[in-house]
CSV table of C-alpha atoms and ligand atoms in Angstrom, one decimal:
chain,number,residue,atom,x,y,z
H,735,UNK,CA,96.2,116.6,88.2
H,736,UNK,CA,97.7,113.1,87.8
H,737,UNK,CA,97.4,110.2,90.1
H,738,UNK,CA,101.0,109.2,91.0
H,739,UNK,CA,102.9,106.2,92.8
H,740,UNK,CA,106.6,106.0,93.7
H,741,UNK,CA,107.4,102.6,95.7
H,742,UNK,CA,110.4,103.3,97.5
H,743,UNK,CA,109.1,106.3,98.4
H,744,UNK,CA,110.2,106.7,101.9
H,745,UNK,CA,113.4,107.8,101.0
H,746,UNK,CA,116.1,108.7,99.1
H,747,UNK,CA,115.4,109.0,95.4
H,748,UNK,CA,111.7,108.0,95.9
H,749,UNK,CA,111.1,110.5,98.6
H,750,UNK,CA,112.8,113.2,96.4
H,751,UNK,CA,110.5,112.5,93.6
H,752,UNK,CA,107.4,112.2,95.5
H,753,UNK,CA,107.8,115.6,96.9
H,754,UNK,CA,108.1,116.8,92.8
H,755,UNK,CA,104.6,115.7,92.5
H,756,UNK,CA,103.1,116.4,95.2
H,757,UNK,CA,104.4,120.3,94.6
H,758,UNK,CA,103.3,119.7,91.3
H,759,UNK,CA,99.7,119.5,92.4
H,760,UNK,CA,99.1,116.0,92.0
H,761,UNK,CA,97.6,113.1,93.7
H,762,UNK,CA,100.6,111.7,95.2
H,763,UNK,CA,101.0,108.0,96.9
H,764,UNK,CA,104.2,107.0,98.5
H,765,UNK,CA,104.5,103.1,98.8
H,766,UNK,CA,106.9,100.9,100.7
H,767,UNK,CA,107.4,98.7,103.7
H,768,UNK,CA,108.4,101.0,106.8
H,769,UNK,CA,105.0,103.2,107.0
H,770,UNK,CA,107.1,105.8,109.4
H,771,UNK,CA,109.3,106.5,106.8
H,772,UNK,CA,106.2,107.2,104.5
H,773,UNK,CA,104.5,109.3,107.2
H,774,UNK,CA,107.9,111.6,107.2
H,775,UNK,CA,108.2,111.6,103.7
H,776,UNK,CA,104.5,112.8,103.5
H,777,UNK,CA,105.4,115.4,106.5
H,778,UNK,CA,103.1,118.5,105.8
H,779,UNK,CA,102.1,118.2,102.4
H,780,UNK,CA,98.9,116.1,100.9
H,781,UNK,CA,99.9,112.4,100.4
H,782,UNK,CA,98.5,109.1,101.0
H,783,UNK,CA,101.2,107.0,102.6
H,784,UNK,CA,100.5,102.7,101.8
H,785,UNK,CA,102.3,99.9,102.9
H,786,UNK,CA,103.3,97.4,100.4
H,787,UNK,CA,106.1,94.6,99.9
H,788,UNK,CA,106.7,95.0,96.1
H,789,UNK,CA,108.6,91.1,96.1
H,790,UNK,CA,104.9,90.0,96.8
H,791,UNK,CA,102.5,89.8,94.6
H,792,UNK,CA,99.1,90.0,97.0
H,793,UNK,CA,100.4,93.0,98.6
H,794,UNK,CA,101.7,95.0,95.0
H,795,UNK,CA,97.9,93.9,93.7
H,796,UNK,CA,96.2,95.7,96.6
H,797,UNK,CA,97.8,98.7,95.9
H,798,UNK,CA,96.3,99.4,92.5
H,799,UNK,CA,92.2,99.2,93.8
H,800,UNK,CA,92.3,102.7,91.9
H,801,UNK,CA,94.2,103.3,88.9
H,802,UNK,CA,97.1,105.4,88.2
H,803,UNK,CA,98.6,108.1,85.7
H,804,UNK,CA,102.2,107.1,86.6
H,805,UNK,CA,103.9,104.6,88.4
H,806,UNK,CA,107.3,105.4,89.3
H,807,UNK,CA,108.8,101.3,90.1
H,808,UNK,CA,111.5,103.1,92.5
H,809,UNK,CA,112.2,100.4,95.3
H,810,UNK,CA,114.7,98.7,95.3
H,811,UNK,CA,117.8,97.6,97.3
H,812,UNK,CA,121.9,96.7,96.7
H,813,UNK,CA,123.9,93.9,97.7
H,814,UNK,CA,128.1,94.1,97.1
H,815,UNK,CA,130.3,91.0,96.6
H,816,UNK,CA,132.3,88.9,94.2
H,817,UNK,CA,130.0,86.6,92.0
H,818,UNK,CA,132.2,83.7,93.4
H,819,UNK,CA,131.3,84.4,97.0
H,820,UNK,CA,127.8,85.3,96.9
H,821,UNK,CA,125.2,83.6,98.8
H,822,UNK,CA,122.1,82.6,96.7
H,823,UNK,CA,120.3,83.9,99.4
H,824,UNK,CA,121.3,87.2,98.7
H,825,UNK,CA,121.0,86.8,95.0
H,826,UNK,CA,117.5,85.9,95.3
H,827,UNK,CA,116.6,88.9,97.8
H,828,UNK,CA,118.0,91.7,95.1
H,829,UNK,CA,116.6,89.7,92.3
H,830,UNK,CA,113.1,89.9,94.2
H,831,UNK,CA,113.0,93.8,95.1
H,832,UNK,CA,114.9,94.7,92.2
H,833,UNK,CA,113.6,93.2,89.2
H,834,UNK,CA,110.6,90.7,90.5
H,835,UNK,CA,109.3,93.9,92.5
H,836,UNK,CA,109.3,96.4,88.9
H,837,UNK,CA,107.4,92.9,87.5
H,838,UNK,CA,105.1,93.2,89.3
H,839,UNK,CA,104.4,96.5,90.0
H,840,UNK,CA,104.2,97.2,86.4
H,841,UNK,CA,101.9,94.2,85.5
H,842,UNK,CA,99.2,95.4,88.2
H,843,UNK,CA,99.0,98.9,86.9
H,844,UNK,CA,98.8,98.0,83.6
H,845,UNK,CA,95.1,96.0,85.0
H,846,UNK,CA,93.7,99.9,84.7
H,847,UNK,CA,96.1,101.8,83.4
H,848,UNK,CA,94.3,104.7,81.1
H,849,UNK,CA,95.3,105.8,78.0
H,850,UNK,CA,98.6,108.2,78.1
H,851,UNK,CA,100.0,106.3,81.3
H,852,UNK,CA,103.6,106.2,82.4
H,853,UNK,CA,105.2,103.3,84.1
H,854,UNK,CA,109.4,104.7,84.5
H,855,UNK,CA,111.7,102.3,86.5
H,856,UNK,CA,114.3,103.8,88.2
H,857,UNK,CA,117.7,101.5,86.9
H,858,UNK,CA,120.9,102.4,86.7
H,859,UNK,CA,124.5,102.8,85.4
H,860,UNK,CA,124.7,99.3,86.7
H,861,UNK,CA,121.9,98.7,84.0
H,862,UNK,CA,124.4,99.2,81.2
H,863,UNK,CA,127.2,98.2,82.5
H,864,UNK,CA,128.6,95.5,84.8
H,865,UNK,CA,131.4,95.7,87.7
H,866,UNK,CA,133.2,94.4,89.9
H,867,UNK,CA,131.3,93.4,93.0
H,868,UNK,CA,128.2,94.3,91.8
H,869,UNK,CA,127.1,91.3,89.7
H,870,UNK,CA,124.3,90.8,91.5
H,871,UNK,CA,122.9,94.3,91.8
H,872,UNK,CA,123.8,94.9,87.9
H,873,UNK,CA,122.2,91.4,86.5
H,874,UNK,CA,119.4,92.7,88.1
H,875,UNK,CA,118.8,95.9,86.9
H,876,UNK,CA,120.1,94.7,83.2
H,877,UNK,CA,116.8,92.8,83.6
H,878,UNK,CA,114.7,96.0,84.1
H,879,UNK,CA,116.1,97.3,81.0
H,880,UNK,CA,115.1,94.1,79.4
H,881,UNK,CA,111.2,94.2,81.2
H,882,UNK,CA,111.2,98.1,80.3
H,883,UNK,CA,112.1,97.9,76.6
H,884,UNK,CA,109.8,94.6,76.2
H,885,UNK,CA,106.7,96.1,78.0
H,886,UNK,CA,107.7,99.5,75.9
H,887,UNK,CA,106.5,96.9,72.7
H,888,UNK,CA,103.6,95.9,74.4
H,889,UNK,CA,102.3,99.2,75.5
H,890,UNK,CA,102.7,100.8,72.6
H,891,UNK,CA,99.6,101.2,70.6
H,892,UNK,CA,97.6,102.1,74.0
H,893,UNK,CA,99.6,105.4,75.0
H,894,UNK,CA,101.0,104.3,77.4
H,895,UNK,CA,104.8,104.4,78.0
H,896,UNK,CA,107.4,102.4,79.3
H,897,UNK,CA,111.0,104.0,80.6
H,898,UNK,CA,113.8,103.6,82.7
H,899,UNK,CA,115.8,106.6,84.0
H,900,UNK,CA,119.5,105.0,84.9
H,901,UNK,CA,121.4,107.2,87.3
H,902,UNK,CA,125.0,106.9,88.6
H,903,UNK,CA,126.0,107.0,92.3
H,904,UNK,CA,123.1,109.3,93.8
H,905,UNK,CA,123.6,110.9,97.1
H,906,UNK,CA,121.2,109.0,99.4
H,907,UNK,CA,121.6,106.3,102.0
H,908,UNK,CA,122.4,103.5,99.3
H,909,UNK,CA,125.5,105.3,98.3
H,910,UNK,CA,126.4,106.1,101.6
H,911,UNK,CA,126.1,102.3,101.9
H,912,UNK,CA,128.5,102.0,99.3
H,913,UNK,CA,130.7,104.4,100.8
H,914,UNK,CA,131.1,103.0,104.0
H,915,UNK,CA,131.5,98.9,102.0
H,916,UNK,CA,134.6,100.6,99.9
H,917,UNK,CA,135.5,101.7,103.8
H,918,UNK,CA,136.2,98.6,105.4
H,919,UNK,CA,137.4,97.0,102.2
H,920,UNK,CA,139.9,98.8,101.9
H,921,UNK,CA,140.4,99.8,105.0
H,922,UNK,CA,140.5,103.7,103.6
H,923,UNK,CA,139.0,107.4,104.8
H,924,UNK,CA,135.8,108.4,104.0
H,925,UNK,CA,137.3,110.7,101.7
H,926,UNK,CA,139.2,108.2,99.5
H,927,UNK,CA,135.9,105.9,99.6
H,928,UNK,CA,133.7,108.4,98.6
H,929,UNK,CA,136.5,109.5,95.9
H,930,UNK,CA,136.5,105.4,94.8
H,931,UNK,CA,132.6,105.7,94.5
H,932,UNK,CA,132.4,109.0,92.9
H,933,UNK,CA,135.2,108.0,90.4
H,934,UNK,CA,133.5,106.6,87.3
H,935,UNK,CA,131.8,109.6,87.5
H,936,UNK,CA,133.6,112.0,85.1
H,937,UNK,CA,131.7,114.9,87.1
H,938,UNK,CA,133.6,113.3,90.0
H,939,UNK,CA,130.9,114.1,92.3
H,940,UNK,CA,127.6,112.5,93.7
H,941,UNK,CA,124.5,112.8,91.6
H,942,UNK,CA,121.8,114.7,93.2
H,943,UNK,CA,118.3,113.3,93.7
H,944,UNK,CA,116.5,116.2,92.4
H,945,UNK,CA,118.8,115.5,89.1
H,946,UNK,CA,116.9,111.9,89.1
H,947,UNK,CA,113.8,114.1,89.8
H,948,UNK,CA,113.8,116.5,86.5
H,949,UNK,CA,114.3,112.6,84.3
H,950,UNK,CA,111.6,111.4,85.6
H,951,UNK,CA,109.5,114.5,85.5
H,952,UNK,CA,110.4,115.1,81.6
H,953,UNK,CA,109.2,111.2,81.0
H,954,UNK,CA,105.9,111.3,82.9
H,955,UNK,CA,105.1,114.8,80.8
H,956,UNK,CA,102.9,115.3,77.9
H,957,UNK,CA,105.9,115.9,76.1
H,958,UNK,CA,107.7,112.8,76.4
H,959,UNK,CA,104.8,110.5,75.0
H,960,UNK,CA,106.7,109.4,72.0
H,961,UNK,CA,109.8,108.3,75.0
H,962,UNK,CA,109.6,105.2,75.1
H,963,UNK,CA,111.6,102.2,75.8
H,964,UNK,CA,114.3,103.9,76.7
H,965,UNK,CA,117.4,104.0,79.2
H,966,UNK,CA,118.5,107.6,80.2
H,967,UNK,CA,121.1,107.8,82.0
H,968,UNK,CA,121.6,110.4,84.5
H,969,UNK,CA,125.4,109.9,85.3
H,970,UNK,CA,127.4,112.8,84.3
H,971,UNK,CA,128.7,111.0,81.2
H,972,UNK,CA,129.5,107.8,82.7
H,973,UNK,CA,127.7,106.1,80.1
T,1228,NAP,P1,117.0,104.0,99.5
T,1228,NAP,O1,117.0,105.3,100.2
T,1228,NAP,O2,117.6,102.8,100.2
T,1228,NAP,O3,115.6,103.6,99.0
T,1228,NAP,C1,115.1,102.4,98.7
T,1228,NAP,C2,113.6,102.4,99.0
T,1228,NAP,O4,113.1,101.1,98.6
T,1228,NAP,C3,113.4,102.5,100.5
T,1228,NAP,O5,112.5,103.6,100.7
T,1228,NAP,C4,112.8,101.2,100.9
T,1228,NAP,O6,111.7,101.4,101.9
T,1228,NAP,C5,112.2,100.7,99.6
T,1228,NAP,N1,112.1,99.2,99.6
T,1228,NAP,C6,113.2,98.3,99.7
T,1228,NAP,N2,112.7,97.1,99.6
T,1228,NAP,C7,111.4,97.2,99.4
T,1228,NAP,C8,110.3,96.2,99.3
T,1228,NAP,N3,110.6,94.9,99.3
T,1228,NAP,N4,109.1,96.6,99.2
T,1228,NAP,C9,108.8,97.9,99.1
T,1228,NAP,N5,109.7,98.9,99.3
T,1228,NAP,C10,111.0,98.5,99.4
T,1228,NAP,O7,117.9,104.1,98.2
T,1228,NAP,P2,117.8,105.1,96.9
T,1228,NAP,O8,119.2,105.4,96.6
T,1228,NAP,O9,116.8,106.1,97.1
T,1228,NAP,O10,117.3,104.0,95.8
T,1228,NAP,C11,116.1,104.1,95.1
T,1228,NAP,C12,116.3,103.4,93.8
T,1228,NAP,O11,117.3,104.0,93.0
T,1228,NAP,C13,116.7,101.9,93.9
T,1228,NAP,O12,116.0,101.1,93.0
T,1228,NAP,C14,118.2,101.9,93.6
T,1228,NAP,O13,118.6,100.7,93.1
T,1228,NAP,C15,118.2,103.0,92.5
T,1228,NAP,N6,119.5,103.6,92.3
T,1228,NAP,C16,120.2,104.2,93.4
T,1228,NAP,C17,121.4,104.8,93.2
T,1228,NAP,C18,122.2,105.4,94.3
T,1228,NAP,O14,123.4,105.6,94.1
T,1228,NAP,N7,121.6,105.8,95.4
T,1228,NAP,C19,122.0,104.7,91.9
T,1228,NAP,C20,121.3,104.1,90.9
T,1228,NAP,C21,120.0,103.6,91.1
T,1228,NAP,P3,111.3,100.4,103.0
T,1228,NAP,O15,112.6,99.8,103.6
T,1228,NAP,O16,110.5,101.1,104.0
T,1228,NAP,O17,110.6,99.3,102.3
C-alpha cells in the first residue's frame, strides 16, 4: 500500500487519478482549495480530503507532516490570450499555480521522501510546444519540464523519480473552458469549437482522463524506477 497525493484532486484529471489509487488499495489524499469538491471526489471510498493553496508555501509545507510514496503535482489552472495583450496579473497567477505550485510541492516532499518515491507532474502538449494564445499557459508548463528533468538529476542516486506525464486536450472542465473561449472568439458552434480544440489531435477526439490515469500509474510502479526525467506525452500523436 502506498501513501499517495494528487493536488488538484477535486476534479477533472486529479479526481480521475485519485480514484486509481484509492481502488488500487492505497492510502489516498486528495489536496486542493475547494474542500466540497474533495469531499465529492472522496464520495464513498476511503480518502482523506486536505485543503491546501499549492501558490503558498506555508500551506503546501503543512501538507507533508507525514511522508509520501507519490506525489502526483496535478493542480493547476489556464489562462488564453495573445502575449501582447496579457495582463501581468494573469501571467503571474498561472505562473504561481502552474509552475511555483509543482516547486513547491515537490520541494516539501522531497523533506521525507523514502527511498523508491515518485514525484510525476502532470504538464502538457503545451510543455513541448508553444501556440497561439497560450503563451502564458505553455511558458509555464515548459518550466515543469525544466523543474522535472533538473530535479530528475538531483533525485537520482536516492530512488526516487522525477516525471512529467504531458497530455493533449483532456475531457474535463478545463477543456470545456477552452471550448466555450474558441466559442465566443469566433463566434462559432460548439461543434466547430470543440472540432478547433480537438484538431491538433490527429485522434481528432478528446483525451480521456482515465488515459492520463494508466501514465501515471505505469510511472508510480515498481516497473518504471529507471523512468526518469522524462515527458510522456499522452496526446494521440500530437507530439
Ligand atoms: P480542472 O478540473 O480545472 O482541475 C484543476 C484542479 O486544480 C482543480 O481541482 C482545482 O481545485 C485545483 N487548483 C487550482 N488552483 C489551485 C491552487 N492554487 N491550489 C490548489 N489546488 C488548485 O482541470 P484538469 O483538466 O483536471 O487539469 C488538471 C491538470 O492537468 C492541470 O495541471 C492542467 O494544466 C493539466 N492539463 C489539462 C489538460 C486538459 O485539457 N484538461 C491538458 C493538459 C494538461 P480548487 O479550485 O478546489 O483548488
Amino acid at each position: 500500500m502506498r501513501r499517495v497525493l494528487v493536488t488538484g484532486g477535486g476534479s477533472g484529471i486529479g479526481r480521475a487519478i485519485a480514484h486509481h489509487f484509492a481502488d488500487e488499495g492505497d492510502e489516498v489524499t486528495v489536496a486542493g482549495r475547494r474542500m466540497s469538491a474533495l469531499e465529492e471526489t472522496r464520495g464513498s471510498r476511503q480518502m482523506t480530503c486536505r485543503t491546501v493553496d499549492v501558490t503558498d508555501e506555508a500551506s503546501v509545507a503543512a501538507l507533508f507532516d507525514n511522508p509520501y510514496d507519490v506525489v502526483v503535482a496535478n493542480a493547476g489552472g489556464g489562462v488564453t490570450g495573445k502575449v501582447a495583450q496579457l495582463s501581468l496579473a494573469d501571467w503571474n497567477r498561472v505562473m504561481a499555480v502552474n509552475l511555483t505550485g509543482v516547486f513547491l510541492t515537490f520541494r516539501a516532499a522531497l523533506q521525507n521522501m523514502e527511498e523508491g518515491g515518485r514525484l510525476i507532474a502532470i504538464a502538457s502538449t503545451a510543455s513541448l510546444q508553444g501556440g497561439s494564445n497560450i503563451g502564458a499557459y505553455s511558458a509555464s508548463k515548459h518550466g515543469v519540464l525544466g523543474l522535472v528533468r533538473s530535479l530528475a538529476v538531483e533525485v537520482a542516486k536516492t530512488g526516487i523519480t522525477c516525471n512529467a506525464v504531458c497530455p493533449g486536450f483532456v475531457d474535463t472542465d478545463m477543456a470545456a473552458a477552452a471550448v466555450d473561449g474558441v466559442m465566443k472568439r469566433f463566434d462559432i458552434s460548439r461543434h466547430k469549437a470543440e472540432g478547433m480544440v480537438v484538431g491538433g489531435n490527429p485522434m481528432k477526439r478528446m483525451i480521456r482522463p482515465e488515459e492520463v490515469v494508466s501514465a501515471v500509474g505505469f510511472l508510480a510502479s515498481d516497473g518504471a524506477s529507471s523512468v526518469n526525467g522524462h515527458a510522456l506525452s499522452v496526446s494521440g500523436g500530437e507530439i
